[in-house]
């Protein structure tokens, strides 16, 4: 971490329900402590479209369900020093991956009941992203540094993992995969 600047913190939202970010907001007054300790440089809670360069900590909510998620996750990984899989959908696939139990075409047919819509969604026009055949966990696509399970993780565990990583310590609430 560059000691001449404040650490940069980002949060991102892929294929999830946003409940993990709601839990982030449950930090309440501790958000002020966080803002004092780090620059929150990117988040779905802010009006910024492009994931920035030189991020120190990125929390990524949700699984990888479409081609935009794939591209965004690879960008986040390339631009972030520490990547935290934020919540069960990011860690295990969880709710988002329930569709993996069935072929994608069957799910689209059941949802829309119209073969024309199903065909359109199989090769959607720009800018609609194409769904992946299977939902992936973050670590199926990129290297993940820390895992924060929970659906959603509690505000306490979010605060603990961020403050520990900022301090260069092993997060008490976070786990490396398999630990
Ligand atoms: Fe929503 Fe739970 Fe998935 Fe978080 S882990 S995005 S709260 S379903």
mmCIF file of C-alpha atoms and ligand atoms in Angstrom:
data_model
loop_
_atom_site.group_PDB
_atom_site.id
_atom_site.type_symbol
_atom_site.label_atom_id
_atom_site.label_comp_id
_atom_site.label_asym_id
_atom_site.label_seq_id
_atom_site.Cartn_x
_atom_site.Cartn_y
_atom_site.Cartn_z
ATOM 1 C CA UNK A 1 0.000 0.000 0.000
ATOM 2 C CA UNK A 2 1.348 3.438 -0.905
ATOM 3 C CA UNK A 3 1.859 5.234 2.409
ATOM 4 C CA UNK A 4 1.696 8.640 0.685
ATOM 5 C CA UNK A 5 -1.994 8.315 -0.095
ATOM 6 C CA UNK A 6 -5.107 7.040 1.629
ATOM 7 C CA UNK A 7 -6.076 3.494 0.718
ATOM 8 C CA UNK A 8 -8.740 3.212 -1.954
ATOM 9 C CA UNK A 9 -11.804 1.077 -1.255
ATOM 10 C CA UNK A 10 -14.325 -0.100 -3.856
ATOM 11 C CA UNK A 11 -17.482 -2.177 -3.733
ATOM 12 C CA UNK A 12 -19.050 -3.789 -6.784
ATOM 13 C CA UNK A 13 -22.315 -5.577 -7.506
ATOM 14 C CA UNK A 14 -22.521 -8.451 -9.983
ATOM 15 C CA UNK A 15 -25.219 -11.162 -9.930
ATOM 16 C CA UNK A 16 -26.724 -10.619 -6.481
ATOM 17 C CA UNK A 17 -29.822 -9.130 -4.883
ATOM 18 C CA UNK A 18 -27.973 -6.069 -3.425
ATOM 19 C CA UNK A 19 -28.663 -7.384 0.083
ATOM 20 C CA UNK A 20 -24.923 -7.478 0.793
ATOM 21 C CA UNK A 21 -24.714 -3.778 -0.035
ATOM 22 C CA UNK A 22 -27.721 -3.133 2.208
ATOM 23 C CA UNK A 23 -25.721 -4.791 4.981
ATOM 24 C CA UNK A 24 -22.790 -2.509 4.085
ATOM 25 C CA UNK A 25 -25.110 0.448 4.677
ATOM 26 C CA UNK A 26 -25.973 -1.069 8.059
ATOM 27 C CA UNK A 27 -22.485 0.013 9.123
ATOM 28 C CA UNK A 28 -24.348 3.250 9.970
ATOM 29 C CA UNK A 29 -22.040 5.637 11.851
ATOM 30 C CA UNK A 30 -19.078 3.351 11.209
ATOM 31 C CA UNK A 31 -19.300 4.499 7.579
ATOM 32 C CA UNK A 32 -17.862 7.775 8.877
ATOM 33 C CA UNK A 33 -14.915 5.903 10.414
ATOM 34 C CA UNK A 34 -14.452 4.077 7.128
ATOM 35 C CA UNK A 35 -14.560 7.289 5.126
ATOM 36 C CA UNK A 36 -11.866 8.693 7.418
ATOM 37 C CA UNK A 37 -9.653 5.634 6.914
ATOM 38 C CA UNK A 38 -10.070 5.149 3.166
ATOM 39 C CA UNK A 39 -11.235 6.814 -0.016
ATOM 40 C CA UNK A 40 -14.395 5.042 -1.167
ATOM 41 C CA UNK A 41 -13.619 5.426 -4.853
ATOM 42 C CA UNK A 42 -16.246 3.213 -6.515
ATOM 43 C CA UNK A 43 -19.552 1.664 -5.479
ATOM 44 C CA UNK A 44 -23.081 1.125 -6.814
ATOM 45 C CA UNK A 45 -23.999 3.617 -4.096
ATOM 46 C CA UNK A 46 -22.090 6.319 -6.063
ATOM 47 C CA UNK A 47 -22.632 7.830 -9.498
ATOM 48 C CA UNK A 48 -19.490 6.462 -11.149
ATOM 49 C CA UNK A 49 -19.551 4.069 -14.091
ATOM 50 C CA UNK A 50 -15.938 3.062 -14.710
ATOM 51 C CA UNK A 51 -14.100 0.883 -12.189
ATOM 52 C CA UNK A 52 -10.979 2.928 -11.321
ATOM 53 C CA UNK A 53 -7.305 1.972 -11.394
ATOM 54 C CA UNK A 54 -5.151 1.358 -8.301
ATOM 55 C CA UNK A 55 -7.812 0.135 -5.909
ATOM 56 C CA UNK A 56 -6.472 -1.334 -2.665
ATOM 57 C CA UNK A 57 -9.547 -3.290 -1.514
ATOM 58 C CA UNK A 58 -12.501 -4.386 -3.650
ATOM 59 C CA UNK A 59 -15.547 -6.078 -2.158
ATOM 60 C CA UNK A 60 -17.484 -7.881 -4.876
ATOM 61 C CA UNK A 61 -21.088 -8.916 -4.250
ATOM 62 C CA UNK A 62 -22.856 -11.515 -6.358
ATOM 63 C CA UNK A 63 -21.984 -14.374 -8.660
ATOM 64 C CA UNK A 64 -20.984 -14.260 -12.322
ATOM 65 C CA UNK A 65 -24.141 -14.780 -14.372
ATOM 66 C CA UNK A 66 -23.600 -12.978 -17.676
ATOM 67 C CA UNK A 67 -20.891 -11.728 -20.023
ATOM 68 C CA UNK A 68 -20.846 -8.237 -18.498
ATOM 69 C CA UNK A 69 -20.120 -9.774 -15.102
ATOM 70 C CA UNK A 70 -17.222 -11.739 -16.595
ATOM 71 C CA UNK A 71 -15.706 -8.613 -18.138
ATOM 72 C CA UNK A 72 -16.299 -6.480 -15.032
ATOM 73 C CA UNK A 73 -14.839 -9.045 -12.637
ATOM 74 C CA UNK A 74 -11.678 -9.391 -14.738
ATOM 75 C CA UNK A 75 -11.319 -5.606 -14.761
ATOM 76 C CA UNK A 76 -11.839 -5.403 -11.006
ATOM 77 C CA UNK A 77 -9.227 -8.110 -10.430
ATOM 78 C CA UNK A 78 -6.689 -6.433 -12.704
ATOM 79 C CA UNK A 79 -7.133 -3.081 -10.943
ATOM 80 C CA UNK A 80 -7.392 -4.216 -7.313
ATOM 81 C CA UNK A 81 -4.702 -5.284 -4.879
ATOM 82 C CA UNK A 82 -7.049 -7.235 -2.585
ATOM 83 C CA UNK A 83 -10.300 -8.775 -3.782
ATOM 84 C CA UNK A 84 -12.883 -9.933 -1.241
ATOM 85 C CA UNK A 85 -15.727 -12.257 -2.283
ATOM 86 C CA UNK A 86 -18.547 -10.424 -0.512
ATOM 87 C CA UNK A 87 -21.399 -12.693 0.572
ATOM 88 C CA UNK A 88 -22.578 -16.201 -0.249
ATOM 89 C CA UNK A 89 -23.479 -15.539 -3.904
ATOM 90 C CA UNK A 90 -19.897 -14.452 -4.567
ATOM 91 C CA UNK A 91 -18.421 -17.275 -2.452
ATOM 92 C CA UNK A 92 -20.601 -20.257 -3.441
ATOM 93 C CA UNK A 93 -23.016 -19.064 -6.141
ATOM 94 C CA UNK A 94 -25.858 -19.384 -3.593
ATOM 95 C CA UNK A 95 -29.223 -18.041 -4.797
ATOM 96 C CA UNK A 96 -27.887 -16.828 -8.136
ATOM 97 C CA UNK A 97 -26.560 -20.300 -8.973
ATOM 98 C CA UNK A 98 -29.842 -22.104 -8.270
ATOM 99 C CA UNK A 99 -30.540 -21.918 -11.989
ATOM 100 C CA UNK A 100 -27.537 -24.216 -12.560
ATOM 101 C CA UNK A 101 -29.842 -27.101 -11.608
ATOM 102 C CA UNK A 102 -31.640 -26.739 -14.952
ATOM 103 C CA UNK A 103 -30.673 -26.020 -18.554
ATOM 104 C CA UNK A 104 -30.790 -22.280 -19.224
ATOM 105 C CA UNK A 105 -33.224 -22.703 -22.139
ATOM 106 C CA UNK A 106 -35.732 -24.500 -19.872
ATOM 107 C CA UNK A 107 -35.595 -21.682 -17.339
ATOM 108 C CA UNK A 108 -36.109 -19.003 -19.979
ATOM 109 C CA UNK A 109 -39.028 -20.951 -21.477
ATOM 110 C CA UNK A 110 -40.622 -21.356 -18.040
ATOM 111 C CA UNK A 111 -40.115 -17.668 -17.244
ATOM 112 C CA UNK A 112 -41.245 -16.131 -20.539
ATOM 113 C CA UNK A 113 -43.328 -18.870 -22.188
ATOM 114 C CA UNK A 114 -42.595 -17.346 -25.588
ATOM 115 C CA UNK A 115 -40.079 -19.060 -27.915
ATOM 116 C CA UNK A 116 -39.383 -15.736 -29.666
ATOM 117 C CA UNK A 117 -38.288 -14.123 -26.381
ATOM 118 C CA UNK A 118 -36.169 -17.161 -25.519
ATOM 119 C CA UNK A 119 -34.457 -16.961 -28.926
ATOM 120 C CA UNK A 120 -33.867 -13.217 -28.477
ATOM 121 C CA UNK A 121 -32.323 -13.733 -25.044
ATOM 122 C CA UNK A 122 -30.035 -16.446 -26.378
ATOM 123 C CA UNK A 123 -28.383 -13.863 -28.652
ATOM 124 C CA UNK A 124 -29.516 -10.492 -27.283
ATOM 125 C CA UNK A 125 -28.777 -7.202 -29.058
ATOM 126 C CA UNK A 126 -26.297 -4.715 -27.559
ATOM 127 C CA UNK A 127 -26.207 -3.579 -24.816
ATOM 128 C CA UNK A 128 -28.094 -6.492 -23.246
ATOM 129 C CA UNK A 129 -25.479 -8.960 -21.942
ATOM 130 C CA UNK A 130 -25.766 -12.632 -22.872
ATOM 131 C CA UNK A 131 -26.455 -14.965 -19.955
ATOM 132 C CA UNK A 132 -23.792 -17.575 -19.254
ATOM 133 C CA UNK A 133 -24.874 -21.194 -19.525
ATOM 134 C CA UNK A 134 -23.890 -21.664 -15.885
ATOM 135 C CA UNK A 135 -23.535 -19.210 -13.027
ATOM 136 C CA UNK A 136 -19.950 -19.086 -11.724
ATOM 137 C CA UNK A 137 -18.418 -18.264 -8.342
ATOM 138 C CA UNK A 138 -15.862 -15.458 -8.295
ATOM 139 C CA UNK A 139 -12.963 -17.853 -7.812
ATOM 140 C CA UNK A 140 -14.049 -19.812 -10.897
ATOM 141 C CA UNK A 141 -13.007 -16.731 -12.885
ATOM 142 C CA UNK A 142 -10.296 -14.858 -10.967
ATOM 143 C CA UNK A 143 -8.086 -15.243 -7.930
ATOM 144 C CA UNK A 144 -9.865 -14.232 -4.742
ATOM 145 C CA UNK A 145 -7.888 -13.045 -1.710
ATOM 146 C CA UNK A 146 -10.492 -13.305 1.052
ATOM 147 C CA UNK A 147 -13.952 -14.815 1.413
ATOM 148 C CA UNK A 148 -16.653 -13.195 3.522
ATOM 149 C CA UNK A 149 -19.576 -15.647 3.666
ATOM 150 C CA UNK A 150 -23.101 -14.800 4.832
ATOM 151 C CA UNK A 151 -26.413 -14.034 3.187
ATOM 152 C CA UNK A 152 -25.809 -11.251 3.755
ATOM 153 C CA UNK A 153 -22.641 -10.929 5.856
ATOM 154 C CA UNK A 154 -23.351 -8.915 9.001
ATOM 155 C CA UNK A 155 -22.308 -5.271 9.206
ATOM 156 C CA UNK A 156 -19.936 -6.266 12.017
ATOM 157 C CA UNK A 157 -18.179 -8.842 9.845
ATOM 158 C CA UNK A 158 -17.938 -6.355 6.945
ATOM 159 C CA UNK A 159 -16.349 -3.763 9.216
ATOM 160 C CA UNK A 160 -13.962 -6.329 10.693
ATOM 161 C CA UNK A 161 -12.691 -7.579 7.352
ATOM 162 C CA UNK A 162 -12.196 -4.106 5.880
ATOM 163 C CA UNK A 163 -10.416 -2.716 8.934
ATOM 164 C CA UNK A 164 -8.217 -5.822 9.216
ATOM 165 C CA UNK A 165 -7.160 -5.672 5.557
ATOM 166 C CA UNK A 166 -6.542 -1.929 5.849
ATOM 167 C CA UNK A 167 -4.299 -2.666 8.845
ATOM 168 C CA UNK A 168 -2.500 -5.451 6.966
ATOM 169 C CA UNK A 169 -3.830 -8.105 9.359
ATOM 170 C CA UNK A 170 -5.571 -11.447 8.807
ATOM 171 C CA UNK A 171 -9.307 -10.702 8.826
ATOM 172 C CA UNK A 172 -11.065 -12.386 11.764
ATOM 173 C CA UNK A 173 -14.321 -12.765 9.816
ATOM 174 C CA UNK A 174 -12.744 -13.620 6.487
ATOM 175 C CA UNK A 175 -11.350 -16.897 5.229
ATOM 176 C CA UNK A 176 -9.082 -17.963 2.466
ATOM 177 C CA UNK A 177 -10.788 -20.654 0.430
ATOM 178 C CA UNK A 178 -10.464 -24.052 2.106
ATOM 179 C CA UNK A 179 -9.347 -22.571 5.474
HETATM 180 FE FE1 LIG B 1 -28.388 -11.266 -1.750
HETATM 181 FE FE2 LIG B 1 -27.626 -13.129 -0.002
HETATM 182 FE FE3 LIG B 1 -26.611 -13.105 -2.440
HETATM 183 FE FE4 LIG B 1 -25.906 -11.175 -0.730
HETATM 184 S S1 LIG B 1 -25.436 -13.367 -0.519
HETATM 185 S S2 LIG B 1 -26.469 -10.913 -2.879
HETATM 186 S S3 LIG B 1 -27.857 -10.940 0.426
HETATM 187 S S4 LIG B 1 -28.772 -13.461 -1.918
#
